CSV table of C-alpha atoms in Angstrom, one decimal:
chain,number,residue,atom,x,y,z
Q,1066,UNK,CA,0.0,0.0,0.0
Q,1067,UNK,CA,1.5,3.4,-1.0
Q,1068,UNK,CA,1.9,6.4,1.4
Q,1069,UNK,CA,-1.7,7.5,1.6
Q,1070,UNK,CA,-1.4,10.4,4.0
Q,1071,UNK,CA,1.7,12.3,5.3
Q,1072,UNK,CA,1.5,14.9,8.0
Q,1073,UNK,CA,4.4,17.3,8.0
Q,1074,UNK,CA,4.7,19.5,11.1
Q,1075,UNK,CA,7.2,22.4,10.9
Q,1076,UNK,CA,6.9,24.7,14.0
Q,1077,UNK,CA,7.6,28.4,13.5
Q,1078,UNK,CA,7.5,28.4,9.7
Q,1079,UNK,CA,5.9,31.9,9.7
Q,1080,UNK,CA,7.4,35.0,11.2
Q,1081,UNK,CA,4.5,36.5,13.3
Q,1082,UNK,CA,5.1,40.1,12.3
Q,1083,UNK,CA,3.9,40.3,8.6
Q,1084,UNK,CA,6.2,43.3,7.9
Q,1085,UNK,CA,9.3,41.5,9.2
Q,1086,UNK,CA,8.2,38.4,7.3
Q,1087,UNK,CA,7.9,40.3,4.1
Q,1088,UNK,CA,11.3,41.9,4.5
Q,1089,UNK,CA,12.9,38.6,5.5
Q,1090,UNK,CA,11.5,36.7,2.5
Q,1091,UNK,CA,12.4,39.5,0.0
Q,1092,UNK,CA,14.1,37.9,-3.0
Q,1093,UNK,CA,13.8,34.4,-1.4
Q,1094,UNK,CA,12.3,32.1,-4.0
Q,1095,UNK,CA,10.2,29.3,-2.5
Q,1096,UNK,CA,8.2,28.0,-5.5
Q,1097,UNK,CA,7.3,24.5,-4.1
Q,1098,UNK,CA,6.2,25.9,-0.7
Q,1099,UNK,CA,4.2,28.6,-2.5
Q,1100,UNK,CA,2.5,25.9,-4.6
Q,1101,UNK,CA,1.7,23.8,-1.5
Q,1102,UNK,CA,0.3,26.8,0.3
Q,1103,UNK,CA,-1.8,28.0,-2.6
Q,1104,UNK,CA,-3.3,24.6,-3.6
Q,1105,UNK,CA,-3.8,23.6,0.0
Q,1106,UNK,CA,-5.5,26.9,0.8
Q,1107,UNK,CA,-3.5,27.5,4.0
Q,1108,UNK,CA,-5.7,28.7,6.9
Q,1109,UNK,CA,-4.7,30.3,10.2
Q,1110,UNK,CA,-4.3,27.9,13.1
Q,1111,UNK,CA,-2.6,29.7,16.1
Q,1112,UNK,CA,-1.2,27.1,18.3
Q,1113,UNK,CA,2.1,26.6,20.2
Q,1114,UNK,CA,4.3,23.7,19.3
Q,1115,UNK,CA,3.8,22.1,22.7
Q,1116,UNK,CA,0.0,22.4,22.3
Q,1117,UNK,CA,0.3,20.8,18.9
Q,1118,UNK,CA,2.2,17.9,20.3
Q,1119,UNK,CA,-0.3,17.5,23.1
Q,1120,UNK,CA,-3.1,17.5,20.6
Q,1121,UNK,CA,-1.4,15.0,18.2
Q,1122,UNK,CA,-0.7,12.5,21.0
Q,1123,UNK,CA,-3.9,13.2,23.1
Q,1124,UNK,CA,-1.5,14.1,25.9
Q,1125,UNK,CA,-1.9,16.5,28.9
Q,1126,UNK,CA,-0.8,20.1,28.2
Q,1127,UNK,CA,2.3,19.7,30.3
Q,1128,UNK,CA,3.6,16.9,28.1
Q,1129,UNK,CA,4.5,14.1,30.6
Q,1130,UNK,CA,7.6,12.8,28.9
Q,1131,UNK,CA,10.4,13.1,31.5
Q,1132,UNK,CA,10.5,9.4,32.2
Q,1133,UNK,CA,10.4,8.4,28.5
Q,1134,UNK,CA,13.2,10.9,27.7
Q,1135,UNK,CA,15.3,9.8,30.6
Q,1136,UNK,CA,15.0,6.2,29.4
Q,1137,UNK,CA,15.9,7.2,25.9
Q,1138,UNK,CA,19.0,8.9,27.4
Q,1139,UNK,CA,20.1,5.7,29.1
Q,1140,UNK,CA,18.8,6.2,32.6
Q,1141,UNK,CA,17.0,3.6,34.7
Q,1142,UNK,CA,13.9,5.5,35.2
Q,1143,UNK,CA,11.4,2.8,36.3
Q,1144,UNK,CA,10.9,3.9,39.9
Q,1145,UNK,CA,10.3,7.3,41.5
Q,1146,UNK,CA,8.9,10.5,40.0
Q,1147,UNK,CA,10.7,12.2,37.2
Q,1148,UNK,CA,11.1,15.7,35.8
Q,1149,UNK,CA,13.1,17.1,33.0
Q,1150,UNK,CA,15.4,19.7,34.6
Q,1151,UNK,CA,17.2,21.2,31.7
Q,1152,UNK,CA,20.0,23.8,32.1
Q,1153,UNK,CA,19.1,27.3,31.2
Q,1154,UNK,CA,20.5,30.8,31.2
Q,1155,UNK,CA,18.4,33.5,32.9
Q,1156,UNK,CA,19.2,37.0,31.7
Q,1157,UNK,CA,18.0,40.2,33.3
Q,1158,UNK,CA,15.9,42.1,30.8
Q,1159,UNK,CA,14.5,45.4,32.1
Q,1160,UNK,CA,12.5,44.4,35.1
Q,1161,UNK,CA,12.2,40.6,34.4
Q,1162,UNK,CA,14.2,37.5,33.7
Q,1163,UNK,CA,14.3,36.2,30.2
Q,1164,UNK,CA,15.0,32.4,29.7
Q,1165,UNK,CA,17.5,31.1,27.1
Q,1166,UNK,CA,17.6,27.4,26.5
Q,1167,UNK,CA,20.4,25.2,25.1
Q,1168,UNK,CA,19.8,26.5,21.6
Q,1169,UNK,CA,21.5,29.7,22.7
Q,1170,UNK,CA,24.6,28.3,24.4
Q,1171,UNK,CA,27.1,25.4,24.3
Q,1172,UNK,CA,27.8,23.3,27.3
Q,1173,UNK,CA,30.1,20.3,27.5
Q,1174,UNK,CA,29.7,17.1,29.6
Q,1175,UNK,CA,32.4,18.0,32.1
Q,1176,UNK,CA,30.7,21.3,32.9
Q,1177,UNK,CA,27.3,19.6,33.2
Q,1178,UNK,CA,28.7,16.9,35.5
Q,1179,UNK,CA,30.3,19.5,37.8
Q,1180,UNK,CA,27.2,21.5,38.0
Q,1181,UNK,CA,25.0,18.5,38.7
Q,1182,UNK,CA,27.4,17.2,41.4
Q,1183,UNK,CA,27.0,20.5,43.3
Q,1184,UNK,CA,23.2,20.3,43.0
Q,1185,UNK,CA,23.1,16.7,44.3
Q,1186,UNK,CA,25.4,17.6,47.2
Q,1187,UNK,CA,23.1,20.4,48.3
Q,1188,UNK,CA,19.6,18.9,47.5
Q,1189,UNK,CA,20.2,15.2,48.1
Q,1190,UNK,CA,19.0,15.3,51.6
Q,1191,UNK,CA,15.6,16.6,50.3
Q,1192,UNK,CA,15.1,13.5,48.2
Q,1193,UNK,CA,16.1,15.2,45.0
Q,1194,UNK,CA,18.6,13.6,42.6
Q,1195,UNK,CA,19.8,15.4,39.4
Q,1196,UNK,CA,21.2,13.5,36.4
Q,1197,UNK,CA,23.0,14.9,33.3
Q,1198,UNK,CA,23.2,12.0,30.8
Q,1199,UNK,CA,23.8,14.6,28.1
Q,1200,UNK,CA,25.2,18.2,28.5
Q,1201,UNK,CA,21.9,19.8,27.5
Q,1202,UNK,CA,19.3,17.4,28.8
Q,1203,UNK,CA,19.2,17.0,32.6
Q,1204,UNK,CA,16.7,15.2,34.8
Q,1205,UNK,CA,15.4,15.3,38.4
Q,1206,UNK,CA,14.2,12.2,40.2
Q,1207,UNK,CA,11.9,12.7,43.2
Q,1208,UNK,CA,10.9,10.4,46.0
Q,1209,UNK,CA,7.4,11.9,46.1
Q,1210,UNK,CA,5.2,13.5,43.5
Q,1211,UNK,CA,5.9,17.2,42.9
Q,1212,UNK,CA,2.3,18.4,43.6
Q,1213,UNK,CA,2.9,21.3,41.2
Q,1214,UNK,CA,2.3,22.2,37.6
Q,1215,UNK,CA,5.1,23.1,35.2
Q,1216,UNK,CA,5.4,24.8,31.8
Q,1217,UNK,CA,7.2,22.9,29.0
Q,1218,UNK,CA,10.6,24.4,28.3
Q,1219,UNK,CA,9.7,25.2,24.7
Q,1220,UNK,CA,6.8,27.4,25.9
Q,1221,UNK,CA,9.1,29.3,28.3
Q,1222,UNK,CA,12.1,29.8,26.0
Q,1223,UNK,CA,12.8,33.5,25.1
Q,1224,UNK,CA,10.0,34.5,27.5
Q,1225,UNK,CA,9.5,36.3,30.8
Q,1226,UNK,CA,9.7,33.5,33.3
Q,1227,UNK,CA,7.2,35.2,35.6
Q,1228,UNK,CA,4.4,33.9,33.5
Q,1229,UNK,CA,5.7,30.3,33.5
Q,1230,UNK,CA,6.8,29.6,37.1
Q,1231,UNK,CA,5.5,26.5,38.9
Q,1232,UNK,CA,1.9,26.6,39.9
Q,1233,UNK,CA,-0.3,24.4,42.1
Q,1234,UNK,CA,-0.4,23.0,45.6
Q,1235,UNK,CA,3.4,23.2,46.2
Q,1236,UNK,CA,4.2,26.1,43.9
Q,1237,UNK,CA,5.8,28.0,46.8
Q,1238,UNK,CA,8.2,25.1,47.6
Q,1239,UNK,CA,9.3,24.9,43.9
Q,1240,UNK,CA,9.8,28.6,43.5
Q,1241,UNK,CA,11.8,28.7,46.7
Q,1242,UNK,CA,13.9,25.7,45.5
Q,1243,UNK,CA,14.6,27.3,42.2
Q,1244,UNK,CA,15.7,30.5,43.9
Q,1245,UNK,CA,18.0,28.5,46.2
Q,1246,UNK,CA,19.4,26.6,43.2
Q,1247,UNK,CA,20.1,29.9,41.4
Q,1248,UNK,CA,22.1,31.2,44.3
Q,1249,UNK,CA,24.0,28.0,44.5
Q,1250,UNK,CA,25.0,28.2,40.9
Q,1251,UNK,CA,25.8,31.9,41.0
Q,1252,UNK,CA,29.5,31.6,42.0
Q,1253,UNK,CA,30.0,28.1,40.8
Q,1254,UNK,CA,33.6,27.6,39.4
Q,1255,UNK,CA,32.1,26.4,36.1
Q,1256,UNK,CA,30.1,29.6,35.7
Q,1257,UNK,CA,33.1,31.8,36.8
Q,1258,UNK,CA,35.1,30.1,34.0
Q,1259,UNK,CA,32.3,30.6,31.5
Q,1260,UNK,CA,31.9,34.2,32.4
Q,1261,UNK,CA,35.6,34.9,32.0
Q,1262,UNK,CA,35.3,33.2,28.5
Q,1263,UNK,CA,32.4,35.4,27.6
Q,1264,UNK,CA,29.9,32.4,27.5
Q,1265,UNK,CA,26.4,32.5,29.0
Q,1266,UNK,CA,26.4,31.1,32.6
Q,1267,UNK,CA,24.1,28.2,33.5
Q,1268,UNK,CA,22.3,29.9,36.4
Q,1269,UNK,CA,19.1,27.8,36.7
Q,1270,UNK,CA,17.3,24.7,35.5
Q,1271,UNK,CA,13.8,24.4,34.1
Q,1272,UNK,CA,11.6,21.6,35.5
Q,1273,UNK,CA,8.9,20.2,33.2
Q,1274,UNK,CA,7.5,17.0,31.7
Q,1275,UNK,CA,6.3,15.2,34.9
Q,1276,UNK,CA,3.9,12.4,35.2
Q,1277,UNK,CA,2.8,9.3,33.2
Q,1278,UNK,CA,0.0,9.2,30.8
Q,1279,UNK,CA,-1.4,6.8,28.2
Q,1280,UNK,CA,-0.8,8.4,24.8
Q,1281,UNK,CA,-2.4,7.8,21.4
Q,1282,UNK,CA,-0.1,7.8,18.4
Q,1283,UNK,CA,-1.2,10.1,15.5
Q,1284,UNK,CA,0.2,7.7,13.0
Q,1285,UNK,CA,1.8,4.2,12.9
Q,1286,UNK,CA,5.2,5.7,11.9
Q,1287,UNK,CA,6.8,8.9,13.0
Q,1288,UNK,CA,10.0,10.6,12.1
Q,1289,UNK,CA,11.4,13.6,13.9
Q,1290,UNK,CA,14.6,15.6,14.2
Q,1291,UNK,CA,14.3,16.2,18.0
Q,1292,UNK,CA,14.0,14.0,21.1
Q,1293,UNK,CA,10.6,15.2,22.4
Q,1294,UNK,CA,8.3,13.9,19.6
Q,1295,UNK,CA,10.4,10.7,19.4
Q,1296,UNK,CA,9.9,10.1,23.1
Q,1297,UNK,CA,6.1,10.7,22.8
Q,1298,UNK,CA,5.9,8.3,19.8
Q,1299,UNK,CA,7.8,5.6,21.8
Q,1300,UNK,CA,5.5,6.2,24.8
Q,1301,UNK,CA,2.5,5.8,22.5
Q,1302,UNK,CA,3.8,2.6,21.0
Q,1303,UNK,CA,4.4,4.0,17.5
Q,1304,UNK,CA,7.4,3.2,15.3
Q,1305,UNK,CA,9.8,6.2,15.6
Q,1306,UNK,CA,13.0,7.1,13.8
Q,1307,UNK,CA,15.2,10.1,13.1
Q,1308,UNK,CA,13.8,12.3,10.3
Q,1309,UNK,CA,15.6,11.9,6.9
Q,1310,UNK,CA,17.9,14.7,5.9
Q,1311,UNK,CA,15.9,15.0,2.7
Q,1312,UNK,CA,13.0,13.3,0.9
Q,1313,UNK,CA,13.2,11.8,-2.5
Q,1314,UNK,CA,11.0,9.5,-4.7
Q,1315,UNK,CA,12.8,6.4,-3.4
Q,1316,UNK,CA,12.2,7.3,0.2
Q,1317,UNK,CA,8.5,8.1,-0.4
Q,1318,UNK,CA,8.0,4.9,-2.3
Q,1319,UNK,CA,9.3,2.8,0.6
Q,1320,UNK,CA,6.7,4.2,3.0
Q,1321,UNK,CA,3.0,3.1,3.3
Q,1322,UNK,CA,-0.2,4.0,5.0
Q,1323,UNK,CA,-0.2,7.1,7.2
Q,1324,UNK,CA,2.9,8.8,8.6
Q,1325,UNK,CA,4.0,11.9,10.4
Q,1326,UNK,CA,7.2,13.9,10.2
Q,1327,UNK,CA,8.1,16.5,12.8
Q,1328,UNK,CA,10.8,19.0,11.9
Q,1329,UNK,CA,12.2,21.3,14.6
Q,1330,UNK,CA,14.7,22.9,12.2
Q,1331,UNK,CA,13.2,26.3,12.6
Q,1332,UNK,CA,12.4,26.0,16.3
Q,1333,UNK,CA,13.6,28.9,18.3
Q,1334,UNK,CA,15.0,31.0,15.4
Q,1335,UNK,CA,12.0,33.3,15.5
Q,1336,UNK,CA,11.9,33.7,19.2
Q,1337,UNK,CA,15.6,34.7,19.2
Q,1338,UNK,CA,15.0,37.0,16.2
Q,1339,UNK,CA,17.5,35.2,14.0
Q,1340,UNK,CA,16.3,36.3,10.6
Q,1341,UNK,CA,19.3,35.1,8.7
Q,1342,UNK,CA,19.0,31.6,10.2
Q,1343,UNK,CA,15.3,31.5,9.4
Q,1344,UNK,CA,16.0,32.3,5.7
Q,1345,UNK,CA,18.8,29.7,5.4
Q,1346,UNK,CA,16.7,27.0,6.9
Q,1347,UNK,CA,13.7,27.9,4.8
Q,1348,UNK,CA,15.8,27.5,1.7
Q,1349,UNK,CA,17.0,24.1,2.9
Q,1350,UNK,CA,13.5,23.0,3.6
Q,1351,UNK,CA,12.4,24.1,0.1
Q,1352,UNK,CA,15.0,21.9,-1.6
Q,1353,UNK,CA,14.9,18.9,0.8
Q,1354,UNK,CA,11.2,18.7,1.7
Q,1355,UNK,CA,8.8,21.0,0.0
Q,1356,UNK,CA,10.0,20.4,-3.6
Q,1357,UNK,CA,9.9,16.5,-3.3
Q,1358,UNK,CA,6.5,16.6,-1.6
Q,1359,UNK,CA,5.0,18.9,-4.3
Q,1360,UNK,CA,6.4,16.6,-7.0
Q,1361,UNK,CA,5.0,13.5,-5.2
Q,1362,UNK,CA,1.5,15.1,-5.0
Q,1363,UNK,CA,1.6,16.1,-8.7
Q,1364,UNK,CA,2.5,12.6,-9.8
Q,1365,UNK,CA,0.2,10.8,-7.5
Q,1366,UNK,CA,2.9,9.1,-5.5
Q,1367,UNK,CA,1.6,10.7,-2.3
Q,1368,UNK,CA,-2.2,10.6,-1.7
Q,1369,UNK,CA,-2.6,13.4,0.8
Q,1370,UNK,CA,-0.4,15.9,2.6
Q,1371,UNK,CA,-1.2,17.9,5.7
Q,1372,UNK,CA,1.2,20.7,6.3
Q,1373,UNK,CA,1.0,22.2,9.8
Q,1374,UNK,CA,3.1,25.0,11.3
Q,1375,UNK,CA,2.3,25.6,15.0
Q,1376,UNK,CA,3.5,29.0,16.2
Q,1377,UNK,CA,2.4,32.5,17.0
Q,1378,UNK,CA,1.4,32.8,13.3
Q,1379,UNK,CA,0.4,29.1,12.9
Q,1380,UNK,CA,-1.4,27.7,9.9
Q,1381,UNK,CA,-2.5,24.4,8.4
Q,1382,UNK,CA,-2.8,23.4,4.7
Q,1383,UNK,CA,-4.3,20.2,3.3
Q,1384,UNK,CA,-3.8,18.8,-0.2
Q,1385,UNK,CA,-5.3,15.7,-1.7
Q,1386,UNK,CA,-5.5,14.2,-5.2
Q,1387,UNK,CA,-8.1,16.8,-6.3
Q,1388,UNK,CA,-6.0,19.8,-5.3
Q,1389,UNK,CA,-3.3,19.1,-7.8
Q,1390,UNK,CA,-5.7,19.8,-10.7
Q,1391,UNK,CA,-7.0,23.1,-9.3
Q,1392,UNK,CA,-4.8,25.3,-11.5
Q,1393,UNK,CA,-6.9,28.4,-10.7
Q,1394,UNK,CA,-5.5,28.4,-7.1
Q,1395,UNK,CA,-2.5,30.7,-7.3
Q,1396,UNK,CA,0.7,30.0,-5.4
Q,1397,UNK,CA,0.9,32.0,-2.1
Q,1398,UNK,CA,4.0,33.5,-0.6
Q,1399,UNK,CA,4.7,33.5,3.2
Q,1400,UNK,CA,4.2,37.3,3.2
Q,1401,UNK,CA,0.6,36.8,2.0
Q,1402,UNK,CA,-0.4,34.5,4.8
Q,1403,UNK,CA,-2.1,36.2,7.8
């Protein structure tokens, strides 16, 4: 059976400000994407990437994936209660703290190990145990449930943290703990060395992803270029693999049924106002994904395509066999979408 329906999700494809989007895409040819947007009659669908993932997998809004991610990173996470506790940099911005995640800094394993060792030495007596199986993905194991609610890291990145701090029954405990943790890291030798080198200091962690939930896979096969959707797919019992660097006729011919590809290649570039990076990645997506998919639809190799782009200026476009014949639907540029 050929590939009947492919859902391609690319968060942050659209710059929210139409004037900036128009300027950033000036003299940037994207004919395949324009054809897909025009024939599919893209419609607005404002939704965050985390909310989109929660919808696709019928998951709670706080994305309970800490245990699955910890297992994927090689930790024995069968017992206890688990949180992601990723390293972040908090920067004073006027009268609030702005959060930068690991997309904005480099951290090596030796630095991560030293920071986590200090945290464990201080918080171990409270039943908290931090792990850093990778430099950028840390975890926190608890003896008891957190009794609090947390915001997924992707939602808080490049945002004022005041709107995303822990909530719920034990919110005051977690806010106090984070303040204590920040003071502990303030003069840490790793951060002193990073500051001297002109690198962002690691002055906090961001807890999120707690709990366990039965998830529903949106498709039998899922490909992704980031750990979070892969962990959700694994938790939901779907086949999951790394997204191909590019699509071609042979790859598409080898697939069947319904499938989903999640590409985070643009994730974060808009929040951090990286217009150059956005343009470069759009050009790569045009050649590696949009052009092969447009060709597959035109030749009938692909039955149906759903293109979703969660974000502040999110949209959804759907193309089936009938749409390829609707020549009166003109291509649409990114600047034309509202």
